[in-house]
């Protein structure tokens, strides 16, 4: 038996980082990537929305208030933007590379449902996510409204206002409760280093559990809690 045959390739992990605007997601994703690389893991870092694709460009224009879209229509574009990378994520993970994703289906469902459009419920919003690669772990960076306020004013993009953010916070709570198994809530109100240390620790533990988890799974329908 050759060395290759005796040591089958281990897959990478799919690690999602979620949270409100200003929770520090992007900085923490970059720190996590650097730490995992230092530890010898192969890593790729992806952000959603991916504004570089044709669909991503429509989303970018909408977020910058340069264009208008029906709420359902833009919602489905955000989802399509994940579907267009789904195969790439599957292949990358299968080839042994851990994929870190900055925002995913949770942001997708929660931000759209936060618009309080009577025909766009959280359940409706989740539906197009069913079947996408399911994260091995979702790290939710939790920050209080007070701490968020300390981190400076809102940006100029759509959704970056108090009303939306407080609805988003509430809906994240509802959604993450229903997906409890895969979620790890991180107190992101601490120093960058403290937060990073915990995130790296959780990510490394997740990678070491992959044999027990088995192959990459798919997102299922929302659990009914009532
Ligand atoms: N957003 C992001 C959505 O509304 N739906 C989605 O599916 C995703 C991935 O885009 N305010 C919103 C949340 C953010 C905005 O993201 C841009 P970022 O990470 O702030 O660039
Ligand atoms: Mg933002």
CSV table of C-alpha atoms and ligand atoms in Angstrom, one decimal:
chain,number,residue,atom,x,y,z
A,1,UNK,CA,0.0,0.0,0.0
A,2,UNK,CA,1.4,3.4,-0.9
A,3,UNK,CA,1.4,6.3,1.5
A,4,UNK,CA,-1.3,8.0,-0.5
A,5,UNK,CA,-3.6,5.0,-0.3
A,6,UNK,CA,-3.1,4.6,3.5
A,7,UNK,CA,-3.8,8.3,4.2
A,8,UNK,CA,-7.0,9.4,2.4
A,9,UNK,CA,-7.3,13.1,1.9
A,10,UNK,CA,-9.1,14.8,4.7
A,11,UNK,CA,-11.6,17.4,3.7
A,12,UNK,CA,-11.5,21.0,4.8
A,13,UNK,CA,-14.1,22.7,7.0
A,14,UNK,CA,-16.8,25.1,6.0
A,15,UNK,CA,-16.7,27.9,8.7
A,16,UNK,CA,-19.2,30.7,8.5
A,17,UNK,CA,-18.8,34.0,10.4
A,18,UNK,CA,-22.0,35.9,11.0
A,19,UNK,CA,-23.1,39.0,12.9
A,20,UNK,CA,-24.5,42.5,12.7
A,21,UNK,CA,-22.7,45.3,10.8
A,22,UNK,CA,-19.7,46.5,12.9
A,23,UNK,CA,-19.4,43.3,14.9
A,24,UNK,CA,-15.9,42.9,13.4
A,25,UNK,CA,-16.6,40.0,11.1
A,26,UNK,CA,-14.2,40.9,8.3
A,27,UNK,CA,-11.2,41.6,10.5
A,28,UNK,CA,-11.8,38.4,12.5
A,29,UNK,CA,-12.1,36.4,9.3
A,30,UNK,CA,-8.7,37.7,8.1
A,31,UNK,CA,-7.1,37.0,11.5
A,32,UNK,CA,-8.6,33.5,11.4
A,33,UNK,CA,-7.3,32.8,7.9
A,34,UNK,CA,-3.8,34.0,8.9
A,35,UNK,CA,-3.8,31.9,12.1
A,36,UNK,CA,-5.0,28.7,10.3
A,37,UNK,CA,-2.4,29.3,7.6
A,38,UNK,CA,0.3,29.6,10.3
A,39,UNK,CA,-0.9,26.3,11.8
A,40,UNK,CA,-0.4,24.7,8.3
A,41,UNK,CA,-4.0,24.5,7.1
A,42,UNK,CA,-4.9,25.3,3.5
A,43,UNK,CA,-7.5,28.1,3.7
A,44,UNK,CA,-9.7,30.2,1.4
A,45,UNK,CA,-11.6,33.2,2.5
A,46,UNK,CA,-14.9,34.2,0.7
A,47,UNK,CA,-17.2,37.1,1.4
A,48,UNK,CA,-20.9,37.3,0.6
A,49,UNK,CA,-22.2,39.2,-1.2
A,50,UNK,CA,-19.5,38.5,-3.8
A,51,UNK,CA,-19.8,41.8,-5.6
A,52,UNK,CA,-17.5,40.7,-8.5
A,53,UNK,CA,-19.9,38.5,-10.4
A,54,UNK,CA,-22.7,39.8,-12.7
A,55,UNK,CA,-25.3,39.0,-10.0
A,56,UNK,CA,-22.9,40.6,-7.4
A,57,UNK,CA,-22.8,43.8,-9.4
A,58,UNK,CA,-26.6,44.1,-9.3
A,59,UNK,CA,-26.5,43.5,-5.5
A,60,UNK,CA,-23.7,46.1,-5.1
A,61,UNK,CA,-25.7,48.7,-7.0
A,62,UNK,CA,-28.8,48.0,-4.9
A,63,UNK,CA,-26.8,48.2,-1.6
A,64,UNK,CA,-25.3,51.6,-2.7
A,65,UNK,CA,-28.8,52.9,-3.4
A,66,UNK,CA,-27.9,53.3,-7.1
A,67,UNK,CA,-30.8,51.0,-8.1
A,68,UNK,CA,-34.1,49.8,-6.9
A,69,UNK,CA,-35.3,46.1,-6.7
A,70,UNK,CA,-38.4,44.4,-5.5
A,71,UNK,CA,-37.7,42.9,-2.0
A,72,UNK,CA,-38.3,39.3,-3.1
A,73,UNK,CA,-36.2,39.8,-6.3
A,74,UNK,CA,-33.1,41.2,-4.5
A,75,UNK,CA,-33.5,38.5,-1.9
A,76,UNK,CA,-33.3,35.8,-4.6
A,77,UNK,CA,-30.3,37.5,-6.1
A,78,UNK,CA,-28.4,37.4,-2.8
A,79,UNK,CA,-29.3,33.7,-2.7
A,80,UNK,CA,-28.3,33.1,-6.3
A,81,UNK,CA,-25.0,34.8,-5.5
A,82,UNK,CA,-24.3,32.0,-3.0
A,83,UNK,CA,-25.6,29.3,-5.4
A,84,UNK,CA,-23.2,30.5,-8.1
A,85,UNK,CA,-20.3,29.7,-5.6
A,86,UNK,CA,-21.8,26.5,-4.1
A,87,UNK,CA,-19.9,24.1,-6.4
A,88,UNK,CA,-16.7,25.9,-5.9
A,89,UNK,CA,-17.1,25.7,-2.1
A,90,UNK,CA,-17.9,22.0,-2.3
A,91,UNK,CA,-14.9,21.3,-4.5
A,92,UNK,CA,-12.5,23.4,-2.4
A,93,UNK,CA,-13.6,21.7,0.8
A,94,UNK,CA,-13.4,18.3,-0.8
A,95,UNK,CA,-9.8,19.1,-1.9
A,96,UNK,CA,-8.8,19.6,1.7
A,97,UNK,CA,-9.0,23.4,2.0
A,98,UNK,CA,-10.9,25.0,4.8
A,99,UNK,CA,-13.3,27.7,3.6
A,100,UNK,CA,-14.0,30.7,5.8
A,101,UNK,CA,-17.1,32.6,4.7
A,102,UNK,CA,-17.9,36.1,5.8
A,103,UNK,CA,-21.8,36.2,5.9
A,104,UNK,CA,-24.0,33.5,4.5
A,105,UNK,CA,-27.6,32.2,4.4
A,106,UNK,CA,-28.3,33.6,7.9
A,107,UNK,CA,-27.6,37.2,6.9
A,108,UNK,CA,-29.5,36.4,3.7
A,109,UNK,CA,-32.7,35.4,5.5
A,110,UNK,CA,-32.5,37.8,8.4
A,111,UNK,CA,-31.8,41.1,6.5
A,112,UNK,CA,-34.6,40.4,4.0
A,113,UNK,CA,-37.1,39.4,6.7
A,114,UNK,CA,-36.2,42.5,8.7
A,115,UNK,CA,-37.8,44.6,6.0
A,116,UNK,CA,-41.1,43.6,7.5
A,117,UNK,CA,-42.6,43.0,4.1
A,118,UNK,CA,-45.9,41.1,4.8
A,119,UNK,CA,-45.1,38.6,2.0
A,120,UNK,CA,-41.5,38.0,2.9
A,121,UNK,CA,-41.3,36.0,6.2
A,122,UNK,CA,-38.2,34.4,7.7
A,123,UNK,CA,-39.6,31.1,6.5
A,124,UNK,CA,-40.0,32.3,2.9
A,125,UNK,CA,-36.6,33.9,3.0
A,126,UNK,CA,-34.9,30.7,4.2
A,127,UNK,CA,-36.4,28.5,1.4
A,128,UNK,CA,-33.9,29.2,-1.4
A,129,UNK,CA,-31.0,28.4,1.0
A,130,UNK,CA,-32.1,24.8,1.3
A,131,UNK,CA,-29.6,22.6,-0.4
A,132,UNK,CA,-26.6,25.0,-0.2
A,133,UNK,CA,-23.4,23.6,1.5
A,134,UNK,CA,-24.1,23.5,5.2
A,135,UNK,CA,-21.5,25.1,7.5
A,136,UNK,CA,-19.7,22.7,9.9
A,137,UNK,CA,-19.8,25.6,12.3
A,138,UNK,CA,-21.4,29.1,12.3
A,139,UNK,CA,-19.6,31.6,14.5
A,140,UNK,CA,-22.0,34.3,15.5
A,141,UNK,CA,-20.2,37.5,16.6
A,142,UNK,CA,-22.5,39.0,19.1
A,143,UNK,CA,-22.3,42.6,20.1
A,144,UNK,CA,-24.6,44.8,22.1
A,145,UNK,CA,-26.4,47.8,20.6
A,146,UNK,CA,-24.3,50.0,23.0
A,147,UNK,CA,-21.0,48.5,21.9
A,148,UNK,CA,-22.0,48.8,18.3
A,149,UNK,CA,-22.8,52.5,18.8
A,150,UNK,CA,-19.4,53.0,20.3
A,151,UNK,CA,-17.8,51.6,17.2
A,152,UNK,CA,-18.8,54.7,15.1
A,153,UNK,CA,-21.7,55.8,13.0
A,154,UNK,CA,-23.5,53.8,10.3
A,155,UNK,CA,-22.2,53.6,6.8
A,156,UNK,CA,-24.1,54.9,3.8
A,157,UNK,CA,-25.4,51.6,2.5
A,158,UNK,CA,-28.9,50.4,2.5
A,159,UNK,CA,-29.9,48.6,5.8
A,160,UNK,CA,-27.3,50.6,7.8
A,161,UNK,CA,-29.8,52.3,10.1
A,162,UNK,CA,-31.1,51.8,13.7
A,163,UNK,CA,-34.5,50.4,12.7
A,164,UNK,CA,-33.1,47.7,10.4
A,165,UNK,CA,-30.2,46.8,12.8
A,166,UNK,CA,-32.5,46.2,15.8
A,167,UNK,CA,-34.9,44.0,13.7
A,168,UNK,CA,-31.9,42.2,12.3
A,169,UNK,CA,-30.6,41.5,15.8
A,170,UNK,CA,-33.9,40.1,16.9
A,171,UNK,CA,-34.3,37.9,13.8
A,172,UNK,CA,-30.7,36.6,14.1
A,173,UNK,CA,-31.8,35.4,17.6
A,174,UNK,CA,-34.8,33.6,16.2
A,175,UNK,CA,-33.0,32.0,13.3
A,176,UNK,CA,-29.9,30.9,15.3
A,177,UNK,CA,-32.1,29.3,17.9
A,178,UNK,CA,-33.6,27.1,15.2
A,179,UNK,CA,-30.2,26.0,13.9
A,180,UNK,CA,-28.7,25.6,17.4
A,181,UNK,CA,-26.4,22.5,16.7
A,182,UNK,CA,-24.2,24.4,14.3
A,183,UNK,CA,-24.0,27.7,16.0
A,184,UNK,CA,-21.3,29.0,18.4
A,185,UNK,CA,-22.1,32.5,19.8
A,186,UNK,CA,-18.9,34.6,20.4
A,187,UNK,CA,-18.9,37.6,22.6
A,188,UNK,CA,-17.5,40.1,20.2
A,189,UNK,CA,-17.6,43.0,22.6
A,190,UNK,CA,-14.1,42.2,23.9
A,191,UNK,CA,-10.6,43.1,22.5
A,192,UNK,CA,-9.8,42.0,19.0
A,193,UNK,CA,-7.2,39.6,20.4
A,194,UNK,CA,-9.5,38.0,22.9
A,195,UNK,CA,-12.2,37.5,20.3
A,196,UNK,CA,-9.7,36.1,17.8
A,197,UNK,CA,-8.3,33.6,20.3
A,198,UNK,CA,-11.7,32.1,21.0
A,199,UNK,CA,-12.6,32.0,17.3
A,200,UNK,CA,-9.3,30.2,16.4
A,201,UNK,CA,-9.9,27.8,19.2
A,202,UNK,CA,-13.4,26.9,18.1
A,203,UNK,CA,-12.3,26.6,14.4
A,204,UNK,CA,-9.4,24.3,15.2
A,205,UNK,CA,-11.8,22.1,17.3
A,206,UNK,CA,-14.2,22.0,14.4
A,207,UNK,CA,-11.5,21.0,12.0
A,208,UNK,CA,-10.4,18.2,14.3
A,209,UNK,CA,-14.1,16.9,14.5
A,210,UNK,CA,-14.5,16.6,10.7
A,211,UNK,CA,-13.9,12.8,10.6
A,212,UNK,CA,-16.9,12.5,13.0
A,213,UNK,CA,-19.1,14.9,11.0
A,214,UNK,CA,-18.3,13.1,7.7
A,215,UNK,CA,-18.8,14.6,4.3
A,216,UNK,CA,-20.0,18.2,3.8
A,217,UNK,CA,-23.7,18.3,4.5
A,218,UNK,CA,-26.5,20.4,2.9
A,219,UNK,CA,-28.7,23.1,4.6
A,220,UNK,CA,-32.1,21.8,5.4
A,221,UNK,CA,-35.4,23.5,5.9
A,222,UNK,CA,-35.9,25.7,9.0
A,223,UNK,CA,-36.9,23.8,12.1
A,224,UNK,CA,-40.5,24.5,13.2
A,225,UNK,CA,-40.4,25.6,16.9
A,226,UNK,CA,-44.1,26.4,17.4
B,1,LIG,N1,-26.8,41.2,3.1
B,1,LIG,C1,-25.8,40.3,3.0
B,1,LIG,C2,-28.1,40.8,2.8
B,1,LIG,O1,-29.0,41.6,2.9
B,1,LIG,N2,-28.3,39.5,2.3
B,1,LIG,C3,-27.3,38.6,2.1
B,1,LIG,O2,-27.6,37.5,1.7
B,1,LIG,C4,-26.0,39.0,2.5
B,1,LIG,C5,-24.9,38.1,2.3
B,1,LIG,O3,-25.5,43.1,2.6
B,1,LIG,N3,-25.6,45.1,5.4
B,1,LIG,C6,-26.5,42.6,3.5
B,1,LIG,C7,-26.0,42.7,4.9
B,1,LIG,C8,-25.0,43.9,4.8
B,1,LIG,C9,-24.8,44.1,3.3
B,1,LIG,O4,-22.6,43.2,3.5
B,1,LIG,C10,-23.4,44.1,2.8
B,1,LIG,P1,-21.2,43.6,4.2
B,1,LIG,O5,-20.7,42.4,4.9
B,1,LIG,O6,-21.5,44.7,5.2
B,1,LIG,O7,-20.4,44.1,3.1
B,2,LIG,MG1,-21.6,46.3,6.3
